[in-house]
Coordinates of C-alpha atoms and ligand atoms in Angstrom, one line a residue:
M1 CA 7.5 -12.1 -29.4
L2 CA 8.5 -15.3 -27.6
K3 CA 11.9 -13.9 -26.7
T4 CA 10.4 -10.8 -25.2
L5 CA 8.0 -12.8 -23.1
L6 CA 10.5 -15.5 -22.0
A7 CA 12.8 -12.7 -20.9
Q8 CA 10.2 -12.0 -18.1
V9 CA 10.4 -15.5 -16.6
K10 CA 13.4 -14.3 -14.6
E11 CA 13.5 -15.6 -11.0
Y12 CA 10.8 -18.2 -11.8
K13 CA 13.1 -20.1 -14.1
R14 CA 13.8 -22.7 -11.4
D15 CA 10.1 -23.4 -10.9
S16 CA 9.5 -23.4 -14.6
I17 CA 12.1 -26.1 -15.0
L18 CA 11.1 -28.1 -11.9
A19 CA 7.5 -28.4 -13.1
P20 CA 8.2 -30.6 -16.1
I21 CA 10.7 -32.6 -14.1
F22 CA 8.2 -33.4 -11.5
I23 CA 5.6 -34.2 -14.2
T24 CA 8.0 -36.6 -15.9
L25 CA 8.6 -38.4 -12.6
E26 CA 4.8 -38.6 -12.1
V27 CA 4.4 -40.1 -15.6
I28 CA 7.1 -42.7 -14.9
M29 CA 5.3 -43.8 -11.8
E30 CA 2.0 -44.0 -13.7
I31 CA 3.6 -46.1 -16.4
I32 CA 5.1 -48.5 -13.9
I33 CA 1.7 -49.2 -12.2
P34 CA 0.2 -51.3 -15.2
V35 CA 3.4 -53.4 -15.3
M36 CA 2.9 -54.2 -11.6
M37 CA -0.7 -54.9 -12.3
A38 CA 0.2 -57.4 -15.0
S39 CA 2.7 -59.1 -12.6
I40 CA 0.1 -59.4 -9.8
I41 CA -2.3 -61.1 -12.2
D42 CA 0.1 -63.3 -14.0
Q43 CA 2.5 -64.3 -11.2
G44 CA 0.2 -63.9 -8.2
V45 CA -3.4 -64.5 -8.9
E46 CA -3.1 -67.1 -11.7
K47 CA -0.4 -69.1 -9.9
G48 CA -2.1 -68.7 -6.5
N49 CA 1.0 -66.9 -5.0
I50 CA -0.5 -64.7 -2.3
R51 CA 2.9 -63.5 -1.1
H52 CA 3.7 -62.1 -4.5
V53 CA 0.3 -60.3 -4.6
C54 CA 1.0 -58.7 -1.2
I55 CA 4.5 -57.5 -2.0
M56 CA 3.5 -56.2 -5.4
G57 CA 0.4 -54.6 -3.9
A58 CA 2.5 -52.8 -1.3
C59 CA 4.9 -51.6 -4.0
M60 CA 2.0 -50.4 -6.1
I61 CA 0.7 -48.4 -3.2
A62 CA 4.1 -46.8 -2.6
V63 CA 4.5 -46.0 -6.3
A64 CA 0.9 -44.5 -6.4
M65 CA 1.8 -42.3 -3.4
L66 CA 5.0 -41.1 -5.1
S67 CA 3.1 -40.4 -8.2
L68 CA 0.6 -38.4 -6.2
T69 CA 3.3 -36.4 -4.4
F70 CA 5.1 -35.6 -7.7
G71 CA 1.8 -34.5 -9.2
A72 CA 1.1 -32.2 -6.3
L73 CA 4.6 -30.7 -6.3
S74 CA 4.4 -30.1 -10.1
G75 CA 1.1 -28.4 -9.7
K76 CA 2.5 -26.1 -7.0
V77 CA 5.7 -25.1 -8.8
A78 CA 3.8 -24.6 -12.1
A79 CA 1.3 -22.3 -10.4
K80 CA 4.1 -20.4 -8.8
A81 CA 6.0 -20.1 -12.0
S82 CA 3.1 -19.0 -14.1
T83 CA 1.7 -16.4 -11.7
G84 CA 5.2 -15.1 -11.1
F85 CA 5.7 -14.9 -14.9
A86 CA 2.4 -12.9 -15.2
K87 CA 3.5 -10.6 -12.4
N88 CA 6.8 -9.9 -14.2
I89 CA 5.1 -9.3 -17.5
R90 CA 2.7 -6.8 -15.9
N91 CA 5.6 -5.0 -14.2
A92 CA 7.6 -4.8 -17.4
M93 CA 4.6 -3.5 -19.3
F94 CA 3.7 -0.9 -16.7
T95 CA 7.3 0.3 -16.2
N96 CA 7.6 0.7 -20.0
I97 CA 4.3 2.6 -20.2
Q98 CA 5.6 5.1 -17.6
N99 CA 8.5 5.8 -20.0
Y100 CA 6.2 6.5 -22.9
S101 CA 6.3 9.9 -24.4
F102 CA 3.1 11.7 -25.3
S103 CA 3.4 10.5 -28.9
N104 CA 3.7 6.9 -27.7
I105 CA 0.6 7.3 -25.7
D106 CA -1.2 8.7 -28.7
K107 CA -0.6 5.4 -30.4
Y108 CA -2.4 3.1 -28.0
S109 CA -5.9 3.6 -26.7
T110 CA -6.4 3.6 -22.9
A111 CA -8.8 0.6 -23.2
G112 CA -6.3 -1.2 -25.3
L113 CA -3.6 -0.8 -22.8
V114 CA -5.8 -1.9 -19.9
T115 CA -6.9 -5.0 -21.9
R116 CA -3.4 -5.8 -22.6
L117 CA -2.4 -5.5 -19.0
T118 CA -5.3 -7.7 -17.7
T119 CA -7.0 -10.1 -20.1
D120 CA -4.0 -10.7 -22.4
V121 CA -1.6 -11.3 -19.5
T122 CA -4.1 -13.8 -18.0
N123 CA -4.3 -15.6 -21.3
V124 CA -0.6 -15.9 -21.5
Q125 CA -0.4 -16.9 -17.9
N126 CA -2.8 -19.8 -18.3
A127 CA -1.1 -21.0 -21.5
Y128 CA 2.2 -20.9 -19.8
Q129 CA 1.0 -22.9 -16.8
M130 CA -0.5 -25.4 -19.2
I131 CA 2.6 -25.6 -21.3
I132 CA 5.1 -26.2 -18.5
R133 CA 2.8 -28.9 -17.1
M134 CA 1.8 -30.6 -20.3
C135 CA 4.8 -30.2 -22.5
A136 CA 6.5 -32.9 -20.5
R137 CA 3.5 -34.9 -19.6
A138 CA 1.8 -35.5 -22.9
P139 CA 4.8 -36.5 -25.1
F140 CA 6.4 -38.6 -22.3
M141 CA 3.2 -40.4 -21.6
L142 CA 2.7 -41.1 -25.2
I143 CA 6.2 -42.3 -25.9
F144 CA 6.5 -44.4 -22.7
A145 CA 3.1 -46.0 -23.2
M146 CA 3.9 -46.8 -26.8
I147 CA 7.3 -48.4 -25.8
M148 CA 5.7 -50.4 -23.1
A149 CA 3.0 -51.6 -25.4
F150 CA 5.5 -52.6 -28.1
L151 CA 7.5 -54.5 -25.4
I152 CA 4.5 -56.4 -24.3
N153 CA 3.1 -57.2 -27.7
G154 CA 4.2 -55.6 -31.0
K155 CA 1.3 -56.7 -33.0
L156 CA -1.4 -55.4 -30.7
A157 CA 0.6 -52.1 -30.3
L158 CA 0.1 -51.5 -34.0
I159 CA -3.6 -50.9 -33.1
F160 CA -2.5 -48.0 -31.0
L161 CA -0.3 -46.6 -33.7
G162 CA -3.4 -46.6 -36.0
A163 CA -5.4 -44.7 -33.4
I164 CA -2.6 -42.2 -33.0
I165 CA -2.5 -41.4 -36.7
F166 CA -6.2 -41.2 -36.9
L167 CA -6.4 -38.8 -34.0
G168 CA -3.4 -36.8 -35.2
I169 CA -5.2 -36.0 -38.4
I170 CA -8.3 -35.0 -36.6
L171 CA -6.3 -32.7 -34.3
V172 CA -4.6 -30.9 -37.2
L173 CA -7.9 -30.3 -38.8
V174 CA -9.5 -29.0 -35.6
V175 CA -6.7 -26.7 -34.6
S176 CA -6.2 -25.2 -38.1
N177 CA -9.9 -24.5 -38.3
A178 CA -10.2 -23.1 -34.8
H179 CA -7.1 -20.8 -34.9
P180 CA -8.5 -18.1 -37.2
I181 CA -11.7 -17.9 -35.2
F182 CA -9.8 -17.5 -31.9
I183 CA -7.9 -14.6 -33.3
K184 CA -11.2 -12.9 -34.2
V185 CA -12.6 -13.8 -30.8
F186 CA -9.9 -11.8 -29.1
R187 CA -10.2 -8.9 -31.4
K188 CA -13.9 -8.8 -30.5
Y189 CA -13.0 -9.0 -26.8
D190 CA -10.9 -5.9 -27.3
D191 CA -13.9 -4.1 -28.8
L192 CA -16.1 -5.2 -26.0
N193 CA -13.6 -3.9 -23.4
A194 CA -13.2 -0.7 -25.2
S195 CA -16.9 -0.1 -25.3
V196 CA -17.3 -0.9 -21.6
Q197 CA -14.5 1.4 -20.7
E198 CA -15.6 4.3 -22.8
N199 CA -19.1 3.9 -21.5
I200 CA -18.1 3.9 -17.8
N201 CA -15.6 6.8 -18.3
A202 CA -18.3 8.9 -20.0
I203 CA -21.3 7.6 -18.0
R204 CA -22.2 11.2 -17.1
V205 CA -22.4 12.2 -20.7
V206 CA -24.4 9.0 -21.5
K207 CA -26.9 10.0 -18.8
A208 CA -27.0 13.6 -19.9
Y209 CA -27.9 12.6 -23.5
V210 CA -30.3 9.8 -22.3
R211 CA -28.3 7.3 -24.4
E212 CA -28.6 4.4 -21.9
D213 CA -30.8 2.3 -24.2
Y214 CA -28.6 2.8 -27.2
E215 CA -25.5 1.9 -25.1
I216 CA -27.2 -1.2 -23.7
S217 CA -28.2 -2.4 -27.2
K218 CA -24.7 -1.6 -28.4
F219 CA -23.2 -3.6 -25.6
Q220 CA -25.6 -6.5 -26.1
K221 CA -24.7 -6.6 -29.7
A222 CA -21.0 -6.8 -28.9
C223 CA -21.7 -9.6 -26.3
T224 CA -23.9 -11.6 -28.7
N225 CA -21.2 -11.3 -31.4
L226 CA -18.6 -12.6 -29.0
Y227 CA -20.9 -15.4 -27.9
A228 CA -21.5 -16.5 -31.5
M229 CA -17.8 -16.5 -32.2
F230 CA -17.0 -18.5 -29.1
V231 CA -19.8 -21.0 -29.9
K232 CA -18.4 -21.4 -33.4
A233 CA -14.9 -22.0 -32.1
E234 CA -16.0 -24.4 -29.4
K235 CA -18.1 -26.3 -31.9
I236 CA -15.0 -27.1 -33.8
L237 CA -13.1 -28.0 -30.7
I238 CA -15.8 -30.3 -29.5
C239 CA -15.2 -32.5 -32.6
N240 CA -12.3 -33.8 -30.6
T241 CA -14.4 -35.7 -28.1
P242 CA -16.4 -38.0 -30.5
A243 CA -13.2 -38.7 -32.4
M244 CA -11.5 -39.7 -29.2
Q245 CA -14.3 -41.9 -28.1
F246 CA -14.5 -43.5 -31.5
A247 CA -10.7 -44.2 -31.3
M248 CA -10.9 -45.5 -27.8
Y249 CA -13.8 -47.9 -28.3
T250 CA -12.3 -49.2 -31.6
C251 CA -9.0 -49.8 -29.8
I252 CA -10.8 -51.6 -26.9
L253 CA -12.9 -53.7 -29.3
L254 CA -9.9 -54.7 -31.4
L255 CA -7.8 -55.3 -28.3
S256 CA -10.4 -57.6 -26.7
W257 CA -11.0 -59.5 -29.8
L258 CA -7.4 -60.0 -31.0
G259 CA -6.2 -60.2 -27.4
A260 CA -8.6 -63.0 -26.5
K261 CA -7.5 -64.9 -29.5
M262 CA -3.9 -64.5 -28.6
I263 CA -4.5 -65.6 -25.0
V264 CA -6.2 -68.7 -26.3
G265 CA -3.3 -69.3 -28.6
G266 CA -0.9 -68.8 -25.7
S267 CA 1.1 -65.9 -27.1
L268 CA -0.4 -63.4 -24.5
T269 CA -1.2 -63.5 -20.8
T270 CA -4.3 -62.1 -19.2
G271 CA -2.2 -59.6 -17.1
Q272 CA -0.5 -58.3 -20.2
L273 CA -3.8 -57.7 -21.9
M274 CA -4.9 -55.8 -18.7
S275 CA -1.9 -53.5 -18.9
L276 CA -2.4 -52.9 -22.6
F277 CA -5.9 -51.6 -21.7
S278 CA -4.3 -49.2 -19.3
Y279 CA -1.9 -48.0 -22.0
V280 CA -4.7 -47.3 -24.4
M281 CA -6.2 -44.9 -21.9
N282 CA -2.8 -43.3 -21.3
I283 CA -2.1 -42.8 -25.0
L284 CA -5.5 -41.3 -25.7
M285 CA -5.3 -39.1 -22.7
S286 CA -2.0 -37.7 -23.8
L287 CA -3.3 -37.1 -27.3
M288 CA -6.2 -35.2 -25.7
M289 CA -3.7 -33.1 -23.7
I290 CA -1.7 -32.3 -26.8
S291 CA -4.8 -31.1 -28.5
M292 CA -5.7 -28.9 -25.6
M293 CA -2.2 -27.5 -25.5
F294 CA -2.5 -26.6 -29.2
V295 CA -5.7 -24.8 -28.5
M296 CA -4.3 -22.9 -25.6
I297 CA -1.3 -21.8 -27.7
T298 CA -3.6 -20.8 -30.4
M299 CA -5.6 -18.7 -28.0
S300 CA -2.7 -17.0 -26.3
R301 CA -0.6 -16.3 -29.4
A302 CA -2.6 -13.2 -30.3
S303 CA -2.3 -12.0 -26.6
G304 CA 1.4 -12.6 -26.6
D305 CA 1.9 -10.5 -29.6
R306 CA -0.1 -7.6 -28.1
I307 CA 1.9 -7.8 -24.9
A308 CA 5.3 -7.9 -26.6
E309 CA 4.3 -4.8 -28.6
V310 CA 3.8 -2.8 -25.4
I311 CA 7.0 -4.1 -23.8
N312 CA 9.1 -3.4 -27.0
E313 CA 7.7 0.0 -27.7
K314 CA 10.5 2.5 -27.4
S315 CA 10.0 6.0 -26.1
D316 CA 10.8 8.3 -29.0
L317 CA 12.1 11.0 -26.6
T318 CA 15.4 10.1 -24.9
N319 CA 18.1 12.0 -23.0
K320 CA 21.3 12.8 -24.8
E321 CA 24.5 11.5 -23.5
N322 CA 25.8 13.9 -20.8
P323 CA 22.7 16.0 -20.7
I324 CA 22.6 19.5 -19.1
K325 CA 21.0 19.4 -15.7
E326 CA 20.7 23.1 -15.0
V327 CA 18.2 25.5 -16.6
K328 CA 19.8 28.9 -16.5
D329 CA 16.8 31.2 -16.8
G330 CA 13.3 31.3 -18.1
S331 CA 14.0 32.7 -21.5
I332 CA 12.4 31.0 -24.5
V333 CA 13.3 31.1 -28.2
F334 CA 11.5 29.4 -31.1
D335 CA 13.8 29.3 -34.0
H336 CA 12.1 28.3 -37.3
V337 CA 10.1 25.6 -35.6
S338 CA 7.8 23.3 -37.5
F339 CA 5.9 20.4 -35.9
A340 CA 3.7 17.5 -36.9
Y341 CA 2.1 14.8 -34.8
K342 CA 3.2 11.4 -35.9
Q343 CA 0.5 9.5 -37.8
H344 CA 0.3 5.9 -36.6
T345 CA -1.7 4.7 -39.5
E346 CA 0.5 4.2 -42.5
E347 CA -1.7 5.7 -45.2
E348 CA -2.0 9.2 -43.7
E349 CA 0.5 11.9 -44.6
E350 CA 2.0 13.8 -41.7
A351 CA 0.6 17.3 -41.9
D352 CA 2.4 20.1 -40.2
V353 CA 0.4 21.4 -37.2
L354 CA 2.9 24.3 -36.6
R355 CA 4.8 26.0 -39.5
N356 CA 7.9 28.1 -39.2
I357 CA 7.4 29.7 -35.8
N358 CA 9.9 32.4 -34.7
F359 CA 9.8 34.4 -31.5
Q360 CA 11.7 35.3 -28.4
I361 CA 10.6 35.7 -24.8
E362 CA 12.8 37.1 -22.1
S363 CA 13.0 35.6 -18.7
G364 CA 10.3 36.9 -16.4
Q365 CA 8.0 38.2 -19.1
T366 CA 4.3 37.5 -19.2
V367 CA 3.2 36.2 -22.6
G368 CA -0.4 35.7 -23.7
I369 CA -1.3 33.4 -26.6
I370 CA -4.6 33.9 -28.4
G371 CA -6.1 32.0 -31.3
G372 CA -9.1 30.1 -32.5
T373 CA -9.7 26.5 -31.5
G374 CA -7.4 24.2 -33.4
S375 CA -4.9 26.9 -34.1
A376 CA -2.3 24.8 -32.4
K377 CA -1.8 26.8 -29.2
S378 CA -1.5 23.7 -27.1
S379 CA 0.7 22.1 -29.6
L380 CA 3.1 25.1 -29.5
V381 CA 3.5 25.2 -25.7
Q382 CA 3.9 21.4 -25.4
L383 CA 7.2 21.8 -27.2
I384 CA 8.7 23.9 -24.4
P385 CA 8.8 21.1 -21.7
R386 CA 9.7 18.7 -24.6
L387 CA 6.5 16.7 -24.3
Y388 CA 6.9 16.3 -28.1
D389 CA 10.0 16.9 -30.2
V390 CA 10.0 19.5 -33.0
T391 CA 10.1 18.2 -36.6
K392 CA 12.2 21.1 -37.8
G393 CA 14.0 24.1 -36.2
S394 CA 14.7 24.3 -32.5
V395 CA 13.2 25.4 -29.2
L396 CA 15.7 27.0 -26.8
V397 CA 15.0 27.4 -23.0
G398 CA 17.6 29.4 -21.1
G399 CA 19.6 29.8 -24.3
V400 CA 20.0 26.0 -24.8
D401 CA 18.1 23.6 -27.1
V402 CA 15.6 21.6 -25.1
R403 CA 17.0 18.4 -26.5
E404 CA 20.3 19.1 -24.7
Y405 CA 18.7 19.0 -21.3
E406 CA 18.0 16.1 -19.1
M407 CA 14.2 15.7 -19.4
E408 CA 13.5 15.6 -15.7
A409 CA 15.5 18.7 -15.0
L410 CA 13.8 20.6 -17.8
R411 CA 10.3 19.5 -16.8
N412 CA 11.0 20.5 -13.2
E413 CA 11.7 24.0 -14.3
V414 CA 8.9 24.2 -16.9
A415 CA 5.6 23.7 -15.1
M416 CA 2.7 23.2 -17.3
V417 CA -1.0 23.1 -16.4
L418 CA -2.4 21.0 -19.2
Q419 CA -5.6 21.8 -20.9
K420 CA -7.0 18.4 -20.1
N421 CA -5.9 18.4 -16.5
V422 CA -6.7 15.8 -13.9
L423 CA -6.5 15.4 -10.2
F424 CA -5.9 12.1 -8.6
S425 CA -7.9 10.4 -5.9
G426 CA -6.4 11.4 -2.6
T427 CA -6.5 14.4 -0.3
I428 CA -5.9 18.0 -1.6
K429 CA -2.5 17.9 0.1
E430 CA -1.5 14.7 -1.6
N431 CA -2.5 16.2 -5.0
L432 CA -0.6 19.4 -4.4
R433 CA 2.5 17.4 -3.4
W434 CA 2.7 16.1 -7.0
G435 CA 4.2 19.5 -7.7
N436 CA 6.8 19.1 -4.9
K437 CA 7.1 16.1 -2.7
E438 CA 8.8 18.0 0.2
A439 CA 6.5 21.0 0.2
T440 CA 5.7 22.3 3.7
D441 CA 2.2 23.3 4.7
E442 CA 3.1 27.0 4.5
E443 CA 4.4 26.6 0.9
M444 CA 1.2 24.8 0.0
I445 CA -1.0 27.5 1.5
H446 CA 1.1 30.2 -0.2
A447 CA 0.7 28.5 -3.6
C448 CA -3.0 28.1 -3.1
K449 CA -3.3 31.7 -2.2
L450 CA -1.6 32.7 -5.4
A451 CA -3.9 30.5 -7.4
Q452 CA -6.9 31.9 -5.4
A453 CA -7.7 28.4 -4.2
D454 CA -7.0 29.0 -0.5
D455 CA -10.5 30.6 0.2
F456 CA -12.6 27.7 -1.1
I457 CA -10.3 25.0 0.3
K458 CA -10.7 26.6 3.8
Q459 CA -14.5 26.4 3.4
F460 CA -14.4 22.6 3.0
P461 CA -15.0 20.9 6.4
D462 CA -11.7 19.0 6.1
G463 CA -9.8 21.9 4.6
Y464 CA -6.6 20.8 3.0
D465 CA -7.3 17.2 4.0
T466 CA -10.5 17.1 1.9
F467 CA -10.6 13.9 -0.2
I468 CA -10.7 14.4 -3.9
E469 CA -12.6 11.7 -5.7
Q470 CA -11.3 10.0 -8.8
G471 CA -10.8 12.5 -11.6
G472 CA -11.6 15.4 -9.2
N473 CA -15.4 14.8 -9.6
N474 CA -16.3 16.4 -6.2
V475 CA -14.8 19.8 -6.9
S476 CA -16.2 22.3 -9.5
G477 CA -14.5 22.9 -12.8
G478 CA -13.1 26.2 -11.7
Q479 CA -11.9 24.9 -8.4
K480 CA -10.2 22.0 -10.1
Q481 CA -8.4 24.4 -12.4
R482 CA -7.2 26.5 -9.5
L483 CA -5.9 23.4 -7.7
C484 CA -4.0 22.4 -10.8
I485 CA -2.5 25.9 -11.0
A486 CA -1.4 25.7 -7.3
R487 CA 0.1 22.3 -7.9
A488 CA 2.2 23.7 -10.8
L489 CA 3.2 26.7 -8.7
L490 CA 4.6 24.4 -6.0
K491 CA 7.3 23.4 -8.4
K492 CA 8.6 26.9 -8.2
P493 CA 9.4 26.7 -11.9
K494 CA 11.3 29.2 -14.0
I495 CA 8.6 28.9 -16.7
L496 CA 4.9 28.5 -16.0
I497 CA 2.5 27.6 -18.8
L498 CA -1.2 27.8 -18.3
D499 CA -3.0 26.2 -21.2
D500 CA -6.5 27.6 -21.0
S501 CA -6.3 27.0 -17.2
T502 CA -8.7 29.7 -16.1
S503 CA -11.4 29.1 -18.7
A504 CA -13.8 27.9 -15.9
V505 CA -12.8 30.6 -13.5
D506 CA -14.8 33.8 -13.3
T507 CA -13.2 37.0 -14.7
R508 CA -12.6 38.6 -11.3
T509 CA -10.8 35.6 -9.8
D510 CA -8.9 35.3 -13.1
A511 CA -7.7 38.9 -12.7
M512 CA -6.7 38.2 -9.1
I513 CA -4.6 35.2 -10.1
R514 CA -2.8 37.3 -12.7
K515 CA -2.2 40.1 -10.2
A516 CA -0.8 37.7 -7.7
F517 CA 1.5 36.2 -10.3
L518 CA 2.8 39.6 -11.2
E519 CA 3.5 40.6 -7.6
E520 CA 4.7 37.3 -6.1
I521 CA 6.6 35.5 -8.9
P522 CA 8.0 38.3 -11.0
S523 CA 11.1 36.3 -12.2
T524 CA 9.0 33.4 -13.5
T525 CA 8.3 33.5 -17.3
K526 CA 4.5 33.1 -17.6
L527 CA 2.8 31.8 -20.7
I528 CA -0.9 32.1 -20.7
I529 CA -3.2 30.6 -23.3
A530 CA -6.6 32.1 -23.1
Q531 CA -9.8 32.5 -25.1
R532 CA -10.6 35.8 -23.3
I533 CA -8.6 38.8 -24.4
S534 CA -9.1 40.2 -20.9
S535 CA -6.9 37.4 -19.6
V536 CA -3.9 38.5 -21.7
Q537 CA -4.3 42.1 -22.4
D538 CA -1.8 43.2 -19.7
A539 CA 0.8 40.8 -21.0
D540 CA 4.2 42.1 -22.1
L541 CA 3.8 40.2 -25.3
I542 CA 0.8 38.6 -27.0
L543 CA 1.1 36.0 -29.7
V544 CA -1.8 35.7 -32.1
M545 CA -2.1 32.3 -33.6
N546 CA -4.0 31.2 -36.7
E547 CA -3.9 27.8 -38.4
G548 CA -0.5 26.8 -37.0
E549 CA 1.2 30.1 -37.6
V550 CA 2.0 33.1 -35.4
T551 CA 0.3 35.8 -37.5
D552 CA 1.4 38.7 -35.3
L553 CA 3.0 39.5 -32.0
G554 CA 3.1 42.6 -29.9
T555 CA 1.4 44.3 -26.9
H556 CA -2.3 44.8 -26.7
E557 CA -2.2 48.3 -28.0
E558 CA 0.1 47.5 -30.9
L559 CA -2.1 44.5 -31.9
L560 CA -5.3 46.5 -31.6
S561 CA -3.9 49.1 -34.1
R562 CA -2.5 46.7 -36.6
C563 CA -3.8 43.1 -36.3
E564 CA -7.2 42.6 -37.8
I565 CA -7.8 39.1 -36.3
Y566 CA -7.0 40.5 -32.9
R567 CA -9.2 43.5 -33.2
D568 CA -12.1 41.3 -34.4
V569 CA -11.8 39.0 -31.4
Y570 CA -11.5 42.0 -29.1
E571 CA -14.5 43.7 -30.5
S572 CA -16.7 40.6 -30.5
Q573 CA -15.8 40.0 -26.8
T574 CA -16.2 43.6 -25.6
K575 CA -19.4 43.9 -27.5
G576 CA -20.7 40.7 -25.9
A577 CA -19.9 42.2 -22.6
D578 CA -21.7 45.4 -23.4
Q579 CA -24.8 43.5 -24.2
D580 CA -24.6 41.5 -21.0
G581 CA -24.7 44.9 -19.3
S582 CA -21.6 44.0 -17.3
K583 CA -19.5 46.7 -18.6
Ligands
ATP601 N1 -2.3 14.1 -29.9 C1 -2.6 14.6 -31.2 N2 -2.4 13.8 -32.2 C2 -2.7 14.2 -33.5 N3 -3.2 15.4 -33.8 C3 -3.4 16.3 -32.8 C4 -3.1 15.9 -31.4 N4 -3.4 16.9 -30.6 C5 -3.9 17.9 -31.4 N5 -3.9 17.5 -32.7 C6 -4.2 18.3 -33.9 O1 -3.4 19.5 -33.9 C7 -4.2 20.6 -34.3 C8 -3.9 21.7 -33.2 O2 -4.5 21.3 -32.0 P1 -4.2 22.1 -30.6 O3 -4.7 21.3 -29.5 O4 -2.8 22.5 -30.6 O5 -5.1 23.4 -30.8 P2 -5.5 24.5 -29.8 O6 -5.1 25.8 -30.4 O7 -4.9 24.2 -28.5 O8 -7.1 24.4 -29.7 P3 -8.0 24.7 -28.4 O9 -8.1 26.1 -28.3 O10 -9.3 24.0 -28.8 O11 -7.4 24.1 -27.2 C9 -5.6 20.2 -34.4 O12 -5.9 20.2 -35.7 C10 -5.7 18.8 -33.8 O13 -6.5 18.0 -34.5
MG602 MG1 -5.5 23.7 -26.7

């Protein structure tokens, strides 16, 4: 985990190293000041040497200024290094997520990925900043102060040693108790984020079902839970403060008492006692910092793991060496294909979603796919543009196994309108250009005419420049589907797959789309998944799917005469139409 994260420091290495160096210089300055203080009192004040007081005073001001400058510089480079580090981590995560295959995406929840990209990165960023500033400061301060104390008076320095041991034990106890709670806190955080995201995404459904109160109480419960956890963790952390105070006052008491005795006995000067007091503060401060550092590391360790997981996730679809870049034609062959979605939880067995599929489609044919919900129609067509890899057998496009192609080349030739399709916020034109960056206005209008979208687009006041809201919320379901079809058409693909893409379009428009396809793009292989038999009955070939298998294939007439499932569906649909009086 550490290696993955540290690899992202990159161009901020210089700043990351400079920060502790500046800190060390700052600490050295801070350590010198008490020595000068002692000298002013012992050599200057007590002996009445005003000149010495002035010189030393001036030096002290200079050293203090230097210390301030180094402090400021270290703060600046540390901030730059840590924010830059966070930027690099986010970039690395996002870039890798773009490479994920569908099956990688199945593994992470959207909320999980967003939390990882935001909160988790912020945690690591804070911890990193703290570490590069404190890792030098606290130990240096501790060691220097101890050395100076021993140099001044070995016996009194033993008091400090006692305090350090006492506080060290407390620290270990606090951190080891707080760590497990923090891990839980961050898991709860995740749940909270997930619930917020789910709610906001589905806010319309929440409203439609009048579930606001339920959602509010669910959220409040998650918040209260988180609050309770945090309080518990903080309660443990807070034990640090009384222990610190106890150690500090004990040290001061002992120092005053033993120090006074020594001064009277002549083995210690007043100035030396003064600087020892400063060192007590330094030592205790650095112990405090070390404990804070441990807490920070504890808190960010879980986040670091979660980030590393995203960065290290390998896409399970890769291009072969020397992949083929040209798709010859739009023919499709399924040769003994079986397919299973990968299960990401260990216990579950992988069950085959598709079993032993065999069929051939010639270039330019129109093929309908019919089958009940869950009969794996979507799963079947997703194998053609290689959104998933087959488990057994092979899928050939243009006579070549899809795994032999360069993925980009293949997907440019196989346009797929996904069942769960989305439009992005932006104008209609911008959305259409997803299909083809260089599309001219004429090409766009032509594609929209084919998809029967031109008419309604022209009725919008802004026409093709109409702004589509996030998720396409300001167009109707059927309009959205037609825009998605137009977007796919702009690719001028050799194979066009429509996964239930006209389900929200009325039957007449649906028929017009199919007619336009037949006339305008005859050489494109068209795969149409539909619930309505009317959408596929003119097709050259119809596949009937049932529970992951192709039960039968043939033309409408052939299937009507021999396939029982097909006949049942057909009759139920036509009967329904009769009763509607529309036939
Ligand atoms: N991403 C996925 N991960 C795991 N299992 C999945 C995934 N997508 C679909 N499945 C499972 O695969 C089976 C077939 O689903 P598929 O979406 O292919 O059916 P479908 O025929 O397209 O249904 P519908 O007509 O409702 O769209 C279902 O049992 C479903 O639970
Ligand atoms: Mg489907």
